[in-house]
Coordinates of C-alpha atoms and ligand atoms in Angstrom, one line a residue:
M274 CA -61.1 -104.9 7.6
T275 CA -58.7 -102.0 7.6
A276 CA -57.9 -100.6 4.1
A277 CA -54.4 -100.8 2.7
L278 CA -52.5 -97.5 2.9
N279 CA -52.3 -95.5 -0.3
R280 CA -52.4 -91.9 -1.4
S281 CA -56.2 -91.7 -1.7
N282 CA -56.9 -92.8 1.9
A283 CA -53.7 -91.7 3.7
P284 CA -54.2 -89.9 7.0
F285 CA -52.5 -86.6 5.9
D286 CA -53.5 -85.0 9.2
A287 CA -50.8 -87.2 10.7
L288 CA -48.1 -86.0 8.2
V289 CA -44.7 -85.5 9.8
G290 CA -43.1 -82.3 8.3
A291 CA -43.9 -81.8 4.6
S292 CA -44.5 -84.0 1.6
A293 CA -41.6 -83.9 -0.9
P294 CA -42.0 -82.5 -4.3
D295 CA -41.6 -85.1 -7.2
R296 CA -38.1 -83.6 -8.0
T297 CA -35.6 -85.5 -6.0
G298 CA -32.4 -84.0 -4.7
I299 CA -31.1 -86.8 -2.5
V300 CA -30.1 -90.4 -3.5
H301 CA -30.3 -92.8 -0.6
L302 CA -28.6 -96.2 -0.5
G303 CA -29.8 -98.7 2.1
L304 CA -33.5 -98.4 2.5
G305 CA -33.7 -100.2 5.8
N306 CA -35.5 -99.0 9.0
F307 CA -33.0 -96.6 10.3
H308 CA -32.9 -94.2 7.3
R309 CA -36.7 -94.1 7.3
A310 CA -36.8 -93.1 11.0
H311 CA -33.9 -90.7 10.9
A312 CA -32.7 -88.8 7.9
A313 CA -36.1 -89.1 6.1
V314 CA -37.9 -87.6 9.2
Y315 CA -35.3 -84.7 9.4
T316 CA -35.7 -84.1 5.7
A317 CA -39.6 -84.0 5.9
Q318 CA -39.3 -81.5 8.8
A319 CA -36.6 -79.4 7.0
M320 CA -38.8 -79.1 3.9
A321 CA -41.7 -78.1 6.1
A322 CA -39.5 -75.3 7.6
A323 CA -37.7 -74.1 4.5
G324 CA -38.9 -76.0 1.4
G325 CA -36.5 -77.3 -1.2
D326 CA -36.4 -80.0 -3.9
W327 CA -35.2 -82.6 -1.5
G328 CA -37.3 -85.6 -2.4
I329 CA -35.3 -88.9 -1.8
R330 CA -34.6 -91.4 -4.6
G331 CA -34.1 -94.4 -2.4
F332 CA -32.5 -97.8 -3.2
A333 CA -32.6 -100.9 -1.1
N334 CA -29.5 -103.0 -1.4
S335 CA -30.9 -106.3 -2.5
S336 CA -34.3 -107.2 -1.1
D337 CA -37.8 -105.9 -2.0
R338 CA -38.9 -106.1 1.7
V339 CA -39.3 -102.3 1.9
V340 CA -39.5 -101.3 -1.7
A341 CA -42.4 -103.6 -2.7
P342 CA -44.8 -102.3 0.0
L343 CA -43.7 -98.7 -0.4
R344 CA -44.4 -98.9 -4.1
A345 CA -47.9 -100.4 -3.4
Q346 CA -48.4 -97.6 -0.9
D347 CA -47.5 -94.7 -3.3
N348 CA -44.2 -94.3 -1.3
L349 CA -46.0 -93.6 2.0
Y350 CA -45.2 -95.3 5.3
S351 CA -45.7 -94.6 8.9
I352 CA -43.4 -94.1 11.8
L353 CA -44.5 -95.5 15.1
Q354 CA -42.9 -93.7 18.0
L355 CA -42.7 -95.9 21.1
T356 CA -42.5 -94.1 24.5
E357 CA -43.0 -95.4 28.0
S358 CA -46.2 -93.4 28.1
G359 CA -47.6 -94.9 24.8
A360 CA -47.3 -95.0 21.1
Q361 CA -47.9 -92.3 18.4
A362 CA -48.0 -92.7 14.7
G363 CA -47.1 -90.3 11.9
L364 CA -47.0 -90.4 8.1
I365 CA -43.8 -89.9 6.1
D366 CA -44.0 -88.8 2.4
V367 CA -40.5 -87.9 1.1
H368 CA -39.5 -90.9 -1.0
R369 CA -39.9 -91.1 -4.8
N370 CA -39.0 -93.5 -7.5
L371 CA -37.6 -96.3 -5.3
G372 CA -35.4 -99.1 -6.6
I373 CA -33.3 -102.1 -5.7
A374 CA -29.6 -101.6 -6.3
S375 CA -28.6 -105.2 -7.0
A376 CA -31.4 -105.6 -9.5
D377 CA -30.5 -102.4 -11.4
P378 CA -27.1 -101.1 -10.3
D379 CA -26.9 -98.9 -13.4
A380 CA -30.0 -97.0 -12.1
V381 CA -27.9 -96.1 -9.0
V382 CA -24.9 -95.1 -11.0
S383 CA -27.1 -92.9 -13.2
A384 CA -28.9 -91.4 -10.2
I385 CA -25.6 -90.4 -8.6
A386 CA -24.4 -88.9 -11.9
D387 CA -27.6 -86.9 -12.4
P388 CA -26.8 -83.3 -11.7
A389 CA -30.3 -82.8 -10.1
H390 CA -29.1 -84.9 -7.2
R391 CA -26.8 -83.1 -4.8
I392 CA -26.4 -85.5 -1.9
V393 CA -26.0 -89.2 -1.6
T394 CA -26.8 -90.6 1.8
L395 CA -25.9 -94.1 3.0
T396 CA -27.2 -96.5 5.7
V397 CA -25.7 -99.7 4.4
S398 CA -24.4 -101.0 7.7
E399 CA -20.7 -101.5 8.5
A400 CA -20.6 -104.4 6.0
G401 CA -21.5 -102.1 3.1
Y402 CA -18.2 -100.3 3.2
T403 CA -16.3 -103.5 2.2
R404 CA -13.3 -102.6 4.4
D405 CA -10.4 -104.8 5.5
A406 CA -10.6 -105.6 9.3
V407 CA -6.8 -105.2 9.7
T408 CA -6.1 -102.1 7.6
G409 CA -9.4 -100.4 7.7
R410 CA -9.0 -99.6 3.9
L411 CA -11.1 -100.9 1.1
A412 CA -10.7 -104.7 0.8
V413 CA -9.8 -104.5 -2.9
D414 CA -8.7 -108.2 -2.8
S415 CA -11.9 -109.5 -1.3
P416 CA -14.1 -111.7 -3.5
A417 CA -16.8 -109.0 -3.3
L418 CA -14.7 -106.5 -5.1
T419 CA -12.1 -108.2 -7.3
A420 CA -14.5 -109.3 -10.0
E421 CA -16.1 -105.9 -10.5
L422 CA -12.8 -104.1 -10.3
K423 CA -11.4 -106.2 -13.1
S424 CA -14.3 -105.8 -15.4
A425 CA -15.9 -102.7 -16.8
E426 CA -19.3 -104.0 -15.8
T427 CA -21.6 -102.0 -13.6
P428 CA -20.5 -102.6 -10.0
R429 CA -22.4 -104.5 -7.3
S430 CA -20.8 -103.0 -4.2
T431 CA -22.0 -99.8 -2.6
I432 CA -18.6 -98.1 -2.8
G433 CA -18.3 -99.3 -6.5
M434 CA -21.6 -97.7 -7.4
I435 CA -20.7 -94.5 -5.8
A436 CA -17.2 -94.4 -7.4
R437 CA -18.8 -95.2 -10.9
G438 CA -21.5 -92.6 -10.4
L439 CA -19.0 -89.9 -9.5
T440 CA -16.9 -90.9 -12.5
R441 CA -19.9 -90.4 -14.7
R442 CA -20.7 -87.1 -13.0
V443 CA -17.4 -85.6 -14.2
E444 CA -19.3 -84.9 -17.4
S445 CA -21.5 -82.3 -15.7
G446 CA -18.8 -81.4 -13.2
E447 CA -21.6 -80.6 -10.7
P448 CA -20.4 -80.9 -7.1
M449 CA -22.0 -83.4 -4.7
T450 CA -21.9 -84.5 -1.1
V451 CA -21.6 -88.2 0.0
L452 CA -23.0 -88.5 3.5
S453 CA -22.5 -91.6 5.5
C454 CA -25.2 -92.1 8.2
D455 CA -23.8 -95.4 9.5
N456 CA -22.3 -96.1 12.9
L457 CA -18.7 -95.5 11.9
Q458 CA -16.0 -93.5 13.5
S459 CA -15.0 -90.6 11.1
A460 CA -17.7 -91.9 8.8
G461 CA -17.1 -89.2 6.2
E462 CA -13.3 -89.8 6.1
V463 CA -13.8 -93.6 5.9
T464 CA -16.2 -93.2 3.0
R465 CA -13.9 -90.8 1.2
A466 CA -11.0 -93.3 1.7
A467 CA -13.0 -96.2 0.4
V468 CA -14.2 -94.3 -2.7
T469 CA -10.7 -93.1 -3.4
D470 CA -9.2 -96.6 -2.9
Y471 CA -11.8 -97.9 -5.4
L472 CA -11.1 -95.3 -8.0
D473 CA -7.4 -96.0 -7.6
A474 CA -7.9 -99.8 -7.9
A475 CA -10.2 -99.3 -10.9
G476 CA -7.5 -97.1 -12.7
A477 CA -9.7 -94.0 -12.8
S478 CA -8.3 -91.0 -14.8
Q479 CA -6.7 -88.1 -13.1
D480 CA -9.7 -85.9 -14.1
V481 CA -12.0 -88.2 -12.0
V482 CA -9.6 -88.2 -9.0
D483 CA -9.3 -84.4 -9.2
F484 CA -13.1 -84.0 -9.4
V485 CA -13.7 -86.2 -6.4
Q486 CA -11.0 -84.5 -4.4
K487 CA -12.1 -80.9 -5.2
S488 CA -15.8 -81.1 -5.8
V489 CA -17.2 -83.9 -3.7
S490 CA -17.4 -83.5 0.1
F491 CA -17.7 -86.3 2.6
P492 CA -18.8 -84.7 5.9
N493 CA -18.5 -86.7 9.1
A494 CA -21.7 -87.2 11.1
M495 CA -22.9 -88.9 14.2
V496 CA -26.4 -90.5 13.9
D497 CA -28.5 -91.6 16.8
R498 CA -32.0 -93.1 17.2
I499 CA -32.8 -96.7 18.3
V500 CA -34.8 -98.2 15.5
P501 CA -35.6 -101.9 15.9
K502 CA -37.0 -104.3 13.3
T503 CA -40.7 -104.1 12.4
T504 CA -43.0 -106.8 13.8
A505 CA -46.6 -107.7 13.3
S506 CA -47.4 -105.8 16.6
H507 CA -46.1 -102.6 15.1
T508 CA -48.3 -103.1 12.0
A509 CA -51.3 -103.7 14.2
A510 CA -50.5 -100.6 16.4
V511 CA -50.4 -98.4 13.3
A512 CA -53.7 -99.8 12.0
G513 CA -55.3 -98.9 15.4
L514 CA -53.8 -95.4 15.5
L515 CA -54.0 -94.3 11.8
G516 CA -56.9 -96.5 10.6
V517 CA -54.9 -97.9 7.6
E518 CA -52.9 -101.1 7.0
D519 CA -49.2 -100.1 6.5
Q520 CA -47.1 -103.1 5.3
A521 CA -43.8 -101.3 6.1
P522 CA -44.1 -99.1 9.2
V523 CA -41.0 -98.2 11.1
P524 CA -40.9 -98.4 15.0
A525 CA -38.6 -96.0 16.8
E526 CA -37.9 -94.5 20.2
D527 CA -38.7 -90.8 20.6
F528 CA -35.1 -89.8 21.2
T529 CA -33.3 -88.7 18.0
M530 CA -30.0 -86.9 17.3
W531 CA -27.9 -86.0 14.3
V532 CA -24.6 -84.1 14.6
L533 CA -22.9 -83.1 11.3
E534 CA -20.0 -81.2 9.9
D535 CA -21.4 -78.4 7.7
D536 CA -19.5 -79.3 4.6
F537 CA -22.0 -79.7 1.8
A538 CA -20.6 -79.1 -1.7
A539 CA -23.9 -78.6 -3.3
G540 CA -26.3 -77.3 -0.6
R541 CA -28.5 -79.3 1.8
P542 CA -32.0 -79.4 3.3
A543 CA -32.5 -77.1 6.3
W544 CA -31.8 -80.0 8.6
D545 CA -30.7 -77.6 11.3
Q546 CA -34.3 -76.2 11.4
A547 CA -35.4 -79.8 12.0
G548 CA -33.1 -80.2 15.1
A549 CA -29.8 -81.4 13.6
L550 CA -26.7 -80.0 15.2
F551 CA -24.0 -78.6 12.9
T552 CA -20.7 -78.3 14.6
D553 CA -16.9 -78.7 14.3
E554 CA -16.9 -81.1 17.2
V555 CA -18.4 -84.1 15.4
E556 CA -15.5 -86.4 16.2
A557 CA -16.2 -85.9 19.9
Y558 CA -19.9 -86.6 19.5
E559 CA -19.0 -89.7 17.5
M560 CA -16.8 -90.9 20.3
V561 CA -19.6 -90.4 22.8
K562 CA -22.1 -92.2 20.7
L563 CA -20.0 -95.1 19.3
R564 CA -18.3 -95.9 22.6
L565 CA -20.9 -95.1 25.3
L566 CA -24.0 -96.2 23.4
N567 CA -22.9 -98.6 20.7
G568 CA -19.9 -100.2 22.6
S569 CA -22.2 -100.7 25.6
H570 CA -25.0 -102.0 23.4
S571 CA -22.7 -104.8 22.1
L572 CA -21.9 -105.8 25.7
I573 CA -25.6 -105.7 26.7
A574 CA -26.4 -107.8 23.6
Y575 CA -23.8 -110.5 24.0
L576 CA -24.2 -110.9 27.8
G577 CA -28.0 -110.8 27.2
V578 CA -27.8 -113.6 24.6
L579 CA -25.6 -115.7 27.0
S580 CA -28.2 -115.1 29.8
G581 CA -31.2 -116.0 27.6
A582 CA -32.4 -112.3 27.4
A583 CA -34.0 -111.8 24.0
T584 CA -34.3 -108.0 24.1
I585 CA -32.1 -105.1 25.2
D586 CA -34.4 -104.1 28.0
A587 CA -34.5 -107.6 29.4
S588 CA -30.7 -107.8 29.4
W589 CA -30.3 -104.3 30.8
S590 CA -32.6 -105.3 33.7
L591 CA -30.1 -108.0 34.9
D592 CA -27.8 -106.6 37.7
S593 CA -24.8 -108.4 36.3
V594 CA -25.2 -106.8 32.9
R595 CA -25.9 -103.4 34.3
S596 CA -22.9 -103.3 36.5
A597 CA -20.6 -104.5 33.7
V598 CA -21.9 -101.9 31.3
L599 CA -21.7 -99.1 33.8
G600 CA -18.2 -100.2 34.8
G601 CA -17.2 -100.3 31.2
I602 CA -18.5 -96.8 30.6
E603 CA -16.7 -95.4 33.6
H604 CA -13.4 -97.2 33.5
D605 CA -12.9 -98.3 29.9
Y606 CA -14.7 -95.7 27.7
L607 CA -15.0 -92.3 29.3
P608 CA -11.2 -91.8 29.9
T609 CA -10.5 -92.4 26.2
F610 CA -11.7 -89.2 24.6
T611 CA -12.5 -85.6 25.3
L612 CA -16.2 -84.8 25.6
P613 CA -17.8 -82.2 23.4
T614 CA -17.8 -78.7 24.9
G615 CA -20.4 -78.4 27.7
F616 CA -21.4 -82.0 27.3
D617 CA -22.7 -83.6 30.5
A618 CA -21.8 -87.3 30.5
T619 CA -23.8 -88.0 33.7
D620 CA -27.0 -86.8 32.0
Y621 CA -26.1 -88.7 28.9
V622 CA -25.7 -92.0 30.8
A623 CA -29.0 -91.4 32.6
Q624 CA -30.6 -90.9 29.2
L625 CA -29.1 -94.1 28.0
D626 CA -30.5 -95.9 31.0
A627 CA -34.0 -94.7 30.2
R628 CA -33.6 -95.6 26.5
W629 CA -32.3 -99.1 27.2
R630 CA -35.0 -99.6 29.8
N631 CA -37.9 -98.8 27.4
P632 CA -39.9 -102.0 27.2
L633 CA -41.8 -101.0 24.1
I634 CA -38.8 -100.9 21.9
G635 CA -38.2 -104.7 22.0
H636 CA -34.8 -104.3 20.4
A637 CA -33.5 -107.8 19.8
T638 CA -30.1 -108.6 21.4
T639 CA -29.5 -110.8 18.3
Q640 CA -30.0 -107.8 16.0
V641 CA -27.6 -105.6 18.0
G642 CA -25.2 -108.5 18.3
S643 CA -25.2 -109.2 14.6
D644 CA -22.1 -108.4 12.4
G645 CA -19.9 -108.1 15.6
S646 CA -16.8 -108.9 13.5
L647 CA -17.4 -105.6 11.8
K648 CA -19.0 -103.6 14.5
L649 CA -16.6 -104.4 17.3
L650 CA -13.8 -102.9 15.2
Q651 CA -15.5 -99.5 15.8
R652 CA -16.1 -100.2 19.5
I653 CA -13.1 -102.0 21.0
P654 CA -9.6 -101.8 19.5
D655 CA -8.9 -98.0 19.7
A656 CA -10.3 -97.7 23.2
A657 CA -8.5 -100.8 24.3
L658 CA -5.1 -99.7 22.9
F659 CA -5.5 -96.3 24.7
H660 CA -5.4 -98.2 28.0
L661 CA -3.0 -101.0 27.1
R662 CA -0.4 -98.5 25.9
Q663 CA -0.5 -96.9 29.4
G664 CA -0.2 -100.2 31.1
R665 CA -3.9 -100.5 32.2
M666 CA -6.1 -103.4 31.4
P667 CA -9.6 -102.5 29.9
H668 CA -11.4 -105.4 31.6
H669 CA -14.9 -104.7 30.2
L670 CA -13.6 -104.4 26.7
A671 CA -12.0 -107.8 27.2
L672 CA -15.3 -109.0 28.5
C673 CA -17.2 -107.8 25.5
T674 CA -14.7 -109.5 23.2
A675 CA -14.9 -112.7 25.2
A676 CA -18.7 -112.6 25.2
W677 CA -18.8 -112.1 21.4
I678 CA -16.5 -115.1 20.9
A679 CA -18.6 -117.2 23.3
C680 CA -21.7 -116.3 21.1
V681 CA -20.3 -116.6 17.6
A682 CA -17.2 -118.8 17.8
P683 CA -17.8 -120.8 21.0
P684 CA -14.9 -123.0 22.3
L685 CA -15.3 -126.7 21.9
G686 CA -17.8 -128.2 24.4
F687 CA -19.6 -124.9 25.1
T688 CA -23.1 -124.3 23.7
P689 CA -24.1 -120.7 24.0
G690 CA -27.9 -121.3 24.0
P691 CA -30.6 -120.9 21.4
L692 CA -30.4 -117.1 20.9
A693 CA -26.8 -117.2 19.8
A694 CA -27.7 -119.2 16.7
D695 CA -29.7 -116.2 15.5
I696 CA -26.7 -113.8 15.6
R697 CA -25.7 -113.2 12.0
D698 CA -22.0 -112.6 11.4
P699 CA -20.3 -112.6 8.0
A700 CA -17.1 -114.0 9.7
R701 CA -18.8 -117.1 11.3
E702 CA -17.3 -119.5 8.9
A703 CA -13.9 -118.0 8.9
L704 CA -13.9 -117.9 12.7
A705 CA -14.9 -121.6 12.9
E706 CA -12.1 -122.4 10.5
A707 CA -9.6 -120.4 12.5
V708 CA -10.4 -122.0 15.8
S709 CA -10.7 -125.6 14.5
G710 CA -8.3 -127.8 16.4
A711 CA -7.7 -125.3 19.2
V712 CA -7.4 -127.3 22.5
T713 CA -7.2 -124.6 25.2
T714 CA -9.2 -121.4 25.6
D715 CA -6.0 -119.5 25.4
D716 CA -5.2 -121.0 22.0
H717 CA -8.8 -120.5 20.9
V718 CA -8.7 -116.7 21.6
R719 CA -5.2 -116.3 20.2
R720 CA -6.3 -117.8 16.9
I721 CA -9.1 -115.2 16.7
L722 CA -7.3 -112.1 18.0
G723 CA -4.2 -112.9 15.9
G724 CA -6.1 -114.3 12.9
G725 CA -6.7 -111.1 11.0
F726 CA -10.2 -110.4 12.7
F727 CA -8.8 -107.5 14.7
P728 CA -6.1 -104.9 13.9
A729 CA -2.5 -106.1 14.3
E730 CA -1.8 -103.6 17.0
L731 CA -4.4 -105.1 19.3
A732 CA -3.3 -108.7 18.4
A733 CA 0.3 -107.6 19.5
E734 CA -1.0 -106.8 23.0
D735 CA -0.5 -110.3 24.6
S736 CA -1.9 -109.2 28.0
F737 CA -5.2 -108.4 26.3
T738 CA -5.4 -111.7 24.5
Q739 CA -4.7 -113.4 27.9
R740 CA -7.4 -111.4 29.7
V741 CA -10.0 -112.2 27.0
A742 CA -9.1 -115.9 27.3
E743 CA -9.5 -115.8 31.1
L744 CA -12.9 -114.1 30.9
L745 CA -14.0 -116.5 28.1
A746 CA -13.1 -119.4 30.4
V747 CA -15.1 -117.9 33.3
L748 CA -18.1 -117.1 31.0
T749 CA -18.3 -120.6 29.6
R750 CA -17.6 -122.4 32.8
D751 CA -19.4 -120.3 35.5
G752 CA -21.7 -118.0 33.5
V753 CA -22.4 -114.3 33.1
P754 CA -22.6 -113.1 36.7
A755 CA -19.3 -114.8 37.6
A756 CA -17.6 -113.2 34.5
T757 CA -18.9 -109.7 35.2
A758 CA -17.8 -110.0 38.8
D759 CA -14.3 -111.1 37.6
A760 CA -14.2 -108.1 35.1
A761 CA -15.0 -105.7 37.9
H762 CA -11.7 -106.5 39.7
Ligands
NAD962 N1 -31.3 -99.3 13.6 C1 -30.7 -98.4 14.5 O1 -31.0 -98.3 15.6 C2 -29.5 -97.6 13.9 C3 -29.2 -96.4 14.6 C4 -28.1 -95.6 14.2 C5 -27.4 -96.0 13.1 N2 -27.8 -97.1 12.4 C6 -27.0 -97.4 11.2 O2 -27.8 -97.8 10.1 C7 -27.5 -99.0 9.6 C8 -28.7 -99.8 9.1 O3 -29.6 -100.0 10.2 P1 -31.1 -100.5 9.9 O4 -31.8 -100.5 11.2 O5 -31.7 -99.7 8.8 O6 -30.9 -102.0 9.5 P2 -31.7 -102.8 8.4 O7 -31.3 -104.2 8.6 O8 -33.1 -102.4 8.4 O9 -31.0 -102.3 7.0 C9 -29.6 -102.5 6.7 C10 -29.4 -101.9 5.4 O10 -28.0 -102.1 5.0 C11 -28.0 -102.8 3.8 N3 -26.8 -103.6 3.7 C12 -26.4 -104.6 4.5 N4 -25.3 -105.2 4.1 C13 -24.9 -104.5 3.0 C14 -23.9 -104.6 2.1 N5 -22.9 -105.5 2.2 N6 -23.8 -103.7 1.0 C15 -24.8 -102.8 0.9 N7 -25.8 -102.7 1.7 C16 -25.9 -103.5 2.7 C17 -29.3 -103.6 3.7 O11 -29.6 -103.9 2.4 C18 -30.3 -102.6 4.3 O12 -30.7 -101.7 3.4 C19 -26.8 -99.7 10.8 O13 -25.9 -100.7 10.4 C20 -26.1 -98.6 11.4 O14 -24.8 -98.3 10.8 C21 -28.8 -97.9 12.8
44H963 O1 -26.9 -100.4 14.0 P1 -25.7 -101.2 14.3 O2 -26.0 -102.6 13.7 O3 -24.4 -100.6 13.9 O4 -25.6 -101.4 15.9 C1 -26.7 -101.9 16.6 C2 -27.2 -100.9 17.6 O5 -26.2 -100.6 18.6 C3 -27.5 -99.5 17.0 O6 -28.4 -99.8 15.9 C4 -28.1 -98.5 18.0 O7 -29.4 -98.9 18.2 C5 -28.1 -97.2 17.3 O8 -26.8 -96.9 16.9 C6 -28.6 -96.1 18.2 O9 -28.5 -94.9 17.5

């Protein structure tokens, strides 16, 4: 039987980068798979290149799914890189003193206040920013926030914990950086606005507001690496490659990219020496990534679910899906923004093709399709409005919206198939309530687009609502190939 991974039997010859010292310099919130395959790897490599006290004090949000095995494994885990030519495994050793935020929120607040920590990184998903879908600002009136804002209790929300941690940090006055590593447009600005809204709603003192404004930086960043959920086959592959049983390995593609603004109030690891790109053109890179990759990913996911394709590579292999996605990239996404200097979009799309084709990744369409009510806000409205305001219809953005509706809020009489039931979406109940009693597809779509699930500016574009309704009717009556053919015209 293979021995359980721990520090005494760990295969340190497979170490990626360097082990962290016990002193931690980074607090990380959201200890899911992505952070462990992305920022953690860059940090290990940066420490190998240039040293530094950049151990990571990590907090999972609410589950012990990652924390329990990592504690048992002396904070070690492996990364399983999946390429078409085979798999390689490496060992990561940068996390220290892990915790679970919901079980001990005060520990998070104290860690952020601790002057030894200079950066807070976040991968808490779009849901973790507790934003209002219509305004994009902090949803201060939402049930998740009202209770904690009214009381002086330790907060439960991510933004609340950051705001309270920074409030306590005023005592030392030490500067800090809050770095969002989530798939959000202008992620740094979004995080700053959410923290500022929270402080405002909590009645923070002017000293605190001034401290956050002057001494805390919120750089924008674009993050990219396809990191699916861990399965038993990943655990078995690691056992075969490293000779130890890792209960929390992270599978990932070999492609990785991180583009950041170099605005770190209290220093940073030498992430540049680990391959991260520091530039003033982050916004353009975010556009490329969030629209061409993530926007297309949503379309591949929903059309895949409706076609019975369980994984991204299976969906991408369908001609109808492929043509819709490539049409969307060419007609609906590429014209909406300026590419970064010297960026070759054709090469990028060819790379996307290879990444989505990779059969070893097994990225579930239901995972990519989850939380669409939050993710689509990053991927559809701005690009759609760009076209609509110039009198053009973004047919593939309408198709993506229709496919999402067909999966998570299907019209009466349509059953989207077994995979759709596994798509998690926090708005499912509210969507069902909104469409209850709708008699026509047009009415159904109108109740969603005009029901506060999308920004008011998009809801005001009647032609878009009509086009979504038409495509939803074709999708539910004639299927995916007919709808993608319709969207192509
Ligand atoms: N997996 C990828 O391929 C990938 C690639 C680029 C960026 N990202 C970004 O990283 C995020 C996390 O991806 P992952 O693969 O680690 O997913 P995951 O499911 O493994 O982890 C999600 C993390 O978000 C936390 N979370 C979810 N809802 C929250 C809430 N309301 N408040 C606070 N925390 C909450 C979870 O507890 C968990 O730690 C994504 O949502 C995305 O923004 C992921
Ligand atoms: O991570 P999400 O949930 O925002 O979106 C799902 C995927 O599109 C996403 O995880 C991509 O795999 C990733 O953004 C690639 O870098």
